[in-house]
Tab-separated table of C-alpha atoms in Angstrom:
chain	number	residue	atom	x	y	z
A	1	UNK	CA	85.727	98.454	57.184
A	2	UNK	CA	86.833	101.603	55.397
A	3	UNK	CA	88.238	99.761	52.407
A	4	UNK	CA	85.406	97.288	52.264
A	5	UNK	CA	82.879	100.130	52.376
A	6	UNK	CA	84.642	102.024	49.621
A	7	UNK	CA	84.974	98.937	47.478
A	8	UNK	CA	81.303	97.885	48.059
A	9	UNK	CA	80.089	101.312	47.287
A	10	UNK	CA	82.165	102.231	44.219
A	11	UNK	CA	82.396	99.003	42.238
A	12	UNK	CA	78.807	98.256	41.750
A	13	UNK	CA	77.923	101.738	40.835
A	14	UNK	CA	80.760	101.853	38.153
A	15	UNK	CA	79.302	98.678	36.640
A	16	UNK	CA	75.865	100.217	36.623
A	17	UNK	CA	77.219	103.399	35.043
A	18	UNK	CA	78.975	101.310	32.370
A	19	UNK	CA	75.735	99.587	31.283
A	20	UNK	CA	73.866	102.878	31.577
A	21	UNK	CA	76.432	104.515	29.171
A	22	UNK	CA	76.033	101.554	26.694
A	23	UNK	CA	72.297	102.088	26.706
A	24	UNK	CA	72.762	104.966	24.277
A	25	UNK	CA	73.741	102.784	21.374
A	26	UNK	CA	72.851	105.194	18.523
A	27	UNK	CA	74.749	108.224	19.770
A	28	UNK	CA	76.822	107.580	22.937
A	29	UNK	CA	77.266	110.597	25.079
A	30	UNK	CA	80.816	112.001	25.681
A	31	UNK	CA	82.154	109.656	28.478
A	32	UNK	CA	83.807	112.555	30.149
A	33	UNK	CA	80.554	114.361	30.467
A	34	UNK	CA	78.705	111.269	31.717
A	35	UNK	CA	81.369	110.781	34.455
A	36	UNK	CA	81.024	114.485	35.251
A	37	UNK	CA	77.402	113.968	35.971
A	38	UNK	CA	78.205	110.794	38.056
A	39	UNK	CA	80.669	112.710	40.278
A	40	UNK	CA	78.300	115.679	40.493
A	41	UNK	CA	75.709	113.314	41.986
A	42	UNK	CA	78.336	111.824	44.228
A	43	UNK	CA	79.611	115.179	45.559
A	44	UNK	CA	77.630	118.448	44.994
A	45	UNK	CA	74.212	116.798	45.002
A	46	UNK	CA	74.959	114.944	48.350
A	47	UNK	CA	76.236	118.208	49.944
A	48	UNK	CA	73.086	120.075	48.734
A	49	UNK	CA	70.929	117.215	49.994
A	50	UNK	CA	72.468	117.257	53.373
A	51	UNK	CA	72.272	120.986	53.792
A	52	UNK	CA	68.685	121.117	52.402
A	53	UNK	CA	67.564	118.252	54.726
A	54	UNK	CA	68.919	119.841	57.747
A	55	UNK	CA	67.363	123.200	56.988
A	56	UNK	CA	63.880	121.719	56.166
A	57	UNK	CA	63.830	119.272	59.140
A	58	UNK	CA	65.039	121.798	61.721
A	59	UNK	CA	61.450	123.036	62.481
A	60	UNK	CA	60.202	119.473	62.752
A	61	UNK	CA	62.352	118.989	65.988
A	62	UNK	CA	60.182	121.495	67.693
A	63	UNK	CA	56.891	119.969	66.657
A	64	UNK	CA	57.333	116.152	66.742
A	65	UNK	CA	59.008	113.597	68.954
A	66	UNK	CA	62.399	112.323	68.095
A	67	UNK	CA	61.105	109.045	66.717
A	68	UNK	CA	58.395	110.675	64.581
A	69	UNK	CA	60.788	113.328	63.367
A	70	UNK	CA	63.250	110.532	62.248
A	71	UNK	CA	60.541	108.852	60.132
A	72	UNK	CA	59.396	112.087	58.649
A	73	UNK	CA	63.033	112.910	57.511
A	74	UNK	CA	63.250	109.528	55.872
A	75	UNK	CA	59.764	109.431	54.097
A	76	UNK	CA	59.068	113.092	53.398
A	77	UNK	CA	62.084	115.347	53.756
A	78	UNK	CA	64.692	113.114	51.928
A	79	UNK	CA	62.682	112.360	48.842
A	80	UNK	CA	61.640	116.167	48.434
A	81	UNK	CA	65.187	117.626	49.093
A	82	UNK	CA	67.318	114.825	47.522
A	83	UNK	CA	65.508	114.700	44.169
A	84	UNK	CA	65.724	118.523	43.792
A	85	UNK	CA	69.349	118.430	44.646
A	86	UNK	CA	70.127	115.582	42.194
A	87	UNK	CA	68.270	117.233	39.391
A	88	UNK	CA	69.866	120.663	39.883
A	89	UNK	CA	72.582	119.984	37.271
A	90	UNK	CA	69.970	118.770	34.667
A	91	UNK	CA	68.485	122.343	34.281
A	92	UNK	CA	71.806	123.315	32.656
A	93	UNK	CA	72.584	119.944	30.974
A	94	UNK	CA	69.179	119.579	29.151
A	95	UNK	CA	69.636	122.982	27.359
A	96	UNK	CA	73.071	121.979	26.053
A	97	UNK	CA	73.916	120.543	22.621
A	98	UNK	CA	74.716	117.159	24.042
A	99	UNK	CA	70.925	116.407	24.778
A	100	UNK	CA	68.878	115.825	21.593
A	101	UNK	CA	66.574	113.010	22.546
A	102	UNK	CA	64.936	111.190	25.482
A	103	UNK	CA	67.828	108.643	25.809
A	104	UNK	CA	70.217	111.356	26.531
A	105	UNK	CA	68.167	112.656	29.432
A	106	UNK	CA	67.893	109.113	30.875
A	107	UNK	CA	71.605	108.707	30.818
A	108	UNK	CA	72.567	111.990	32.387
A	109	UNK	CA	69.877	111.803	35.026
A	110	UNK	CA	70.640	108.194	35.774
A	111	UNK	CA	74.433	108.914	36.021
A	112	UNK	CA	73.685	111.753	38.682
A	113	UNK	CA	71.481	109.288	40.604
A	114	UNK	CA	74.006	106.513	40.524
A	115	UNK	CA	76.746	108.861	41.896
A	116	UNK	CA	74.438	110.024	44.657
A	117	UNK	CA	73.683	106.380	45.494
A	118	UNK	CA	77.380	105.547	45.581
A	119	UNK	CA	78.114	108.197	48.240
A	120	UNK	CA	75.137	107.345	50.217
A	121	UNK	CA	75.962	103.672	50.130
A	122	UNK	CA	79.467	104.270	51.385
A	123	UNK	CA	78.197	106.335	54.387
A	124	UNK	CA	75.788	103.542	55.288
A	125	UNK	CA	78.340	100.842	54.906
A	126	UNK	CA	80.929	102.745	56.889
A	127	UNK	CA	78.593	103.808	59.688
A	128	UNK	CA	76.412	100.755	59.964
A	129	UNK	CA	78.251	97.823	58.499
A	130	UNK	CA	80.507	97.135	61.414
A	131	UNK	CA	80.509	93.285	60.959
A	132	UNK	CA	80.328	91.062	58.061
A	133	UNK	CA	76.946	89.670	59.153
A	134	UNK	CA	75.473	93.257	59.179
A	135	UNK	CA	77.396	94.460	56.100
A	136	UNK	CA	76.337	91.799	53.572
A	137	UNK	CA	72.439	92.214	53.849
A	138	UNK	CA	73.022	95.964	53.967
A	139	UNK	CA	75.120	95.744	50.839
A	140	UNK	CA	72.648	93.725	48.885
A	141	UNK	CA	69.640	95.782	49.790
A	142	UNK	CA	71.422	99.095	49.089
A	143	UNK	CA	73.265	97.946	45.992
A	144	UNK	CA	70.352	96.192	44.208
A	145	UNK	CA	67.572	98.590	45.343
A	146	UNK	CA	68.316	101.798	47.130
A	147	UNK	CA	71.115	103.110	44.801
A	148	UNK	CA	69.211	101.828	41.817
A	149	UNK	CA	66.200	103.798	43.073
A	150	UNK	CA	68.316	106.917	43.049
A	151	UNK	CA	69.357	106.317	39.458
A	152	UNK	CA	65.829	105.544	38.169
A	153	UNK	CA	64.317	108.537	40.008
A	154	UNK	CA	66.658	111.096	38.520
A	155	UNK	CA	66.563	109.406	35.118
A	156	UNK	CA	62.898	110.011	35.192
A	157	UNK	CA	63.517	113.741	35.698
A	158	UNK	CA	66.133	113.839	32.983
A	159	UNK	CA	63.964	111.975	30.464
A	160	UNK	CA	60.885	114.157	30.878
A	161	UNK	CA	62.933	117.320	30.825
A	162	UNK	CA	64.601	116.192	27.602
A	163	UNK	CA	61.175	115.552	26.027
A	164	UNK	CA	60.145	119.157	26.791
A	165	UNK	CA	63.352	120.710	25.682
A	166	UNK	CA	61.856	122.341	22.656
A	167	UNK	CA	58.502	123.061	24.089
A	168	UNK	CA	57.029	126.360	25.347
A	169	UNK	CA	58.224	127.708	28.663
A	170	UNK	CA	54.925	126.823	30.487
A	171	UNK	CA	55.165	123.195	29.104
A	172	UNK	CA	58.819	122.974	30.207
A	173	UNK	CA	57.944	124.030	33.762
A	174	UNK	CA	54.995	121.650	33.931
A	175	UNK	CA	57.015	118.726	32.539
A	176	UNK	CA	59.941	119.490	34.856
A	177	UNK	CA	57.568	119.715	37.750
A	178	UNK	CA	55.874	116.353	36.869
A	179	UNK	CA	59.352	114.767	36.609
A	180	UNK	CA	60.356	115.916	40.039
A	181	UNK	CA	56.964	114.793	41.522
A	182	UNK	CA	57.305	111.345	39.913
A	183	UNK	CA	60.874	111.034	41.138
A	184	UNK	CA	59.875	112.108	44.630
A	185	UNK	CA	56.989	109.509	44.606
A	186	UNK	CA	59.460	106.724	43.604
A	187	UNK	CA	61.770	107.821	46.419
A	188	UNK	CA	59.004	108.121	48.903
A	189	UNK	CA	57.456	104.750	48.261
A	190	UNK	CA	60.872	103.003	48.564
A	191	UNK	CA	61.732	104.967	51.767
A	192	UNK	CA	58.367	104.309	53.256
A	193	UNK	CA	58.376	100.627	52.439
A	194	UNK	CA	61.915	99.975	53.889
A	195	UNK	CA	60.930	101.868	57.134
A	196	UNK	CA	58.624	99.119	58.259
A	197	UNK	CA	59.298	95.374	57.961
A	198	UNK	CA	55.672	94.643	57.070
A	199	UNK	CA	55.954	96.774	53.861
A	200	UNK	CA	59.387	95.732	52.668
A	201	UNK	CA	58.041	93.400	50.118
A	202	UNK	CA	55.923	96.101	48.559
A	203	UNK	CA	58.966	98.272	48.135
A	204	UNK	CA	60.900	95.452	46.450
A	205	UNK	CA	58.057	94.669	44.047
A	206	UNK	CA	57.574	98.351	43.384
A	207	UNK	CA	61.196	98.804	42.468
A	208	UNK	CA	61.083	95.803	40.157
A	209	UNK	CA	58.136	97.391	38.464
A	210	UNK	CA	59.824	100.784	38.039
A	211	UNK	CA	62.912	99.104	36.635
A	212	UNK	CA	60.683	97.191	34.091
A	213	UNK	CA	59.097	100.471	33.145
A	214	UNK	CA	62.502	102.095	32.730
A	215	UNK	CA	63.591	99.248	30.318
A	216	UNK	CA	60.447	99.560	28.319
A	217	UNK	CA	60.938	103.398	28.034
A	218	UNK	CA	64.565	102.909	26.870
A	219	UNK	CA	63.378	100.258	24.345
A	220	UNK	CA	60.733	102.621	22.767
A	221	UNK	CA	63.224	105.545	22.962
A	222	UNK	CA	65.706	103.571	20.811
A	223	UNK	CA	62.971	102.433	18.419
A	224	UNK	CA	61.902	106.062	17.976
A	225	UNK	CA	65.463	107.080	17.428
A	226	UNK	CA	65.869	104.510	14.601
A	227	UNK	CA	62.714	105.958	13.039
A	228	UNK	CA	64.336	109.389	13.168
A	229	UNK	CA	67.534	108.122	11.694
A	230	UNK	CA	65.825	106.406	8.821
A	231	UNK	CA	63.532	109.421	8.077
A	232	UNK	CA	66.217	112.126	8.140
A	233	UNK	CA	68.945	110.139	6.411
A	234	UNK	CA	66.792	108.633	3.550
A	235	UNK	CA	67.805	111.309	0.970
A	236	UNK	CA	71.246	111.834	2.472
A	237	UNK	CA	73.073	108.565	2.150
A	238	UNK	CA	72.640	105.325	0.027
A	239	UNK	CA	69.996	102.858	1.337
A	240	UNK	CA	72.517	100.000	1.824
A	241	UNK	CA	74.613	102.167	4.126
A	242	UNK	CA	71.606	103.437	6.035
A	243	UNK	CA	70.180	100.018	6.656
A	244	UNK	CA	73.639	98.921	8.062
A	245	UNK	CA	73.587	101.990	10.451
A	246	UNK	CA	70.030	101.217	11.773
A	247	UNK	CA	70.693	97.430	11.932
A	248	UNK	CA	74.156	97.573	13.355
A	249	UNK	CA	73.830	94.428	15.282
A	250	UNK	CA	73.094	92.418	12.178
A	251	UNK	CA	75.278	94.449	9.875
A	252	UNK	CA	78.200	92.914	7.933
A	253	UNK	CA	81.568	93.631	9.396
A	254	UNK	CA	82.897	94.958	6.145
A	255	UNK	CA	80.027	97.186	5.019
A	256	UNK	CA	82.176	100.310	5.416
A	257	UNK	CA	85.974	100.811	5.137
A	258	UNK	CA	87.290	99.946	8.657
A	259	UNK	CA	89.384	103.011	9.574
A	260	UNK	CA	86.484	105.274	8.953
A	261	UNK	CA	83.275	103.266	9.963
A	262	UNK	CA	82.987	104.631	13.404
A	263	UNK	CA	83.408	108.224	12.137
A	264	UNK	CA	80.952	107.699	9.437
A	265	UNK	CA	78.186	106.181	11.675
A	266	UNK	CA	78.734	108.992	14.278
A	267	UNK	CA	78.522	111.842	11.831
A	268	UNK	CA	75.533	110.225	10.030
A	269	UNK	CA	73.540	109.745	13.277
A	270	UNK	CA	74.458	113.331	14.401
A	271	UNK	CA	73.238	114.682	11.187
A	272	UNK	CA	70.045	112.803	11.566
A	273	UNK	CA	69.475	114.264	15.076
A	274	UNK	CA	70.436	117.773	14.090
A	275	UNK	CA	67.959	117.663	11.153
A	276	UNK	CA	65.311	116.352	13.568
A	277	UNK	CA	65.968	119.178	16.026
A	278	UNK	CA	65.532	121.674	13.248
A	279	UNK	CA	62.280	119.981	12.287
A	280	UNK	CA	60.752	120.195	15.752
A	281	UNK	CA	62.065	123.807	16.600
A	282	UNK	CA	62.400	126.601	14.171
A	283	UNK	CA	64.776	128.261	16.702
A	284	UNK	CA	67.349	125.542	15.922
A	285	UNK	CA	67.420	126.337	12.158
A	286	UNK	CA	69.877	129.105	12.692
A	287	UNK	CA	71.763	127.327	15.292
A	288	UNK	CA	72.441	124.120	13.341
A	289	UNK	CA	72.432	125.114	9.749
A	290	UNK	CA	76.118	125.498	9.329
A	291	UNK	CA	76.847	122.255	11.367
A	292	UNK	CA	74.278	120.334	9.124
A	293	UNK	CA	75.921	121.575	5.967
A	294	UNK	CA	79.528	120.681	7.418
A	295	UNK	CA	78.240	117.194	8.317
A	296	UNK	CA	76.944	116.532	4.791
A	297	UNK	CA	80.296	117.578	3.279
A	298	UNK	CA	82.225	115.290	5.679
A	299	UNK	CA	79.843	112.378	5.158
A	300	UNK	CA	80.019	112.758	1.398
A	301	UNK	CA	83.839	112.601	1.593
A	302	UNK	CA	83.798	109.446	3.718
A	303	UNK	CA	81.410	107.794	1.318
A	304	UNK	CA	83.650	108.558	-1.563
A	305	UNK	CA	86.613	107.077	0.331
A	306	UNK	CA	84.581	104.019	1.050
A	307	UNK	CA	83.511	103.605	-2.583
A	308	UNK	CA	87.224	104.131	-3.874
A	309	UNK	CA	88.398	101.403	-1.651
A	310	UNK	CA	86.302	98.721	-3.279
């Protein structure tokens, strides 16, 4: 069952990770950095979760019966420790230059959660999926719901932390705490519901609801990004080029010279987000001024190349 457990744990999570990566259509994150977060969730976060759970649950063994202690570990200790463990990398990531909007936080947080879910799934499949009759329902439940729960929970933390990136220290702490509490609540509800057969359907419906909320948040995040791009680039590049950047799905294939189209779009969107970051935080003015001017020069040169090719 080792190979089946590995295959069943890894492949679905890589597929989820691919679609999560594609979510950030305006400014895709560096794929190596997304994969790094995925593997952090699959390794370091799991180790921290195991160590933290053992430490926190040790005193419970002297207070409660073995059965009660087991339930408490699942519905209280695991959500608390695991969400903190998964979010640990985000405290560094959110303050980096790669994160400049809500979508970025969702992607990085989701990647960590999916990595965590992958390792957890492998352990469950290998330890408890001894026969195909046991493995299949376990595979479906954990792949469709449990692992997705980890991704959505940590994406929530990443999203809220990214929203508060340029806020005051007090607001950052409050927003991060809120994100962790929401993630723990999502984790708690799912773990509680699957611990009892009578409440399983509640957990399934709850996860469907959380997934719908995630899709809506993503949709409005992209809509907001498009508004930022339009606002910040209106006086930077010609309207016909700007409209094609925003409406990429319906844009003509030949609206920009092919060898330089991706480079132009990438630099234009980065310019928009850098200008937006300066708008919302004075501290970024000194940090991004040189980069903004360099981007303007490079974009101007690309536009000239495009015009000369016609």
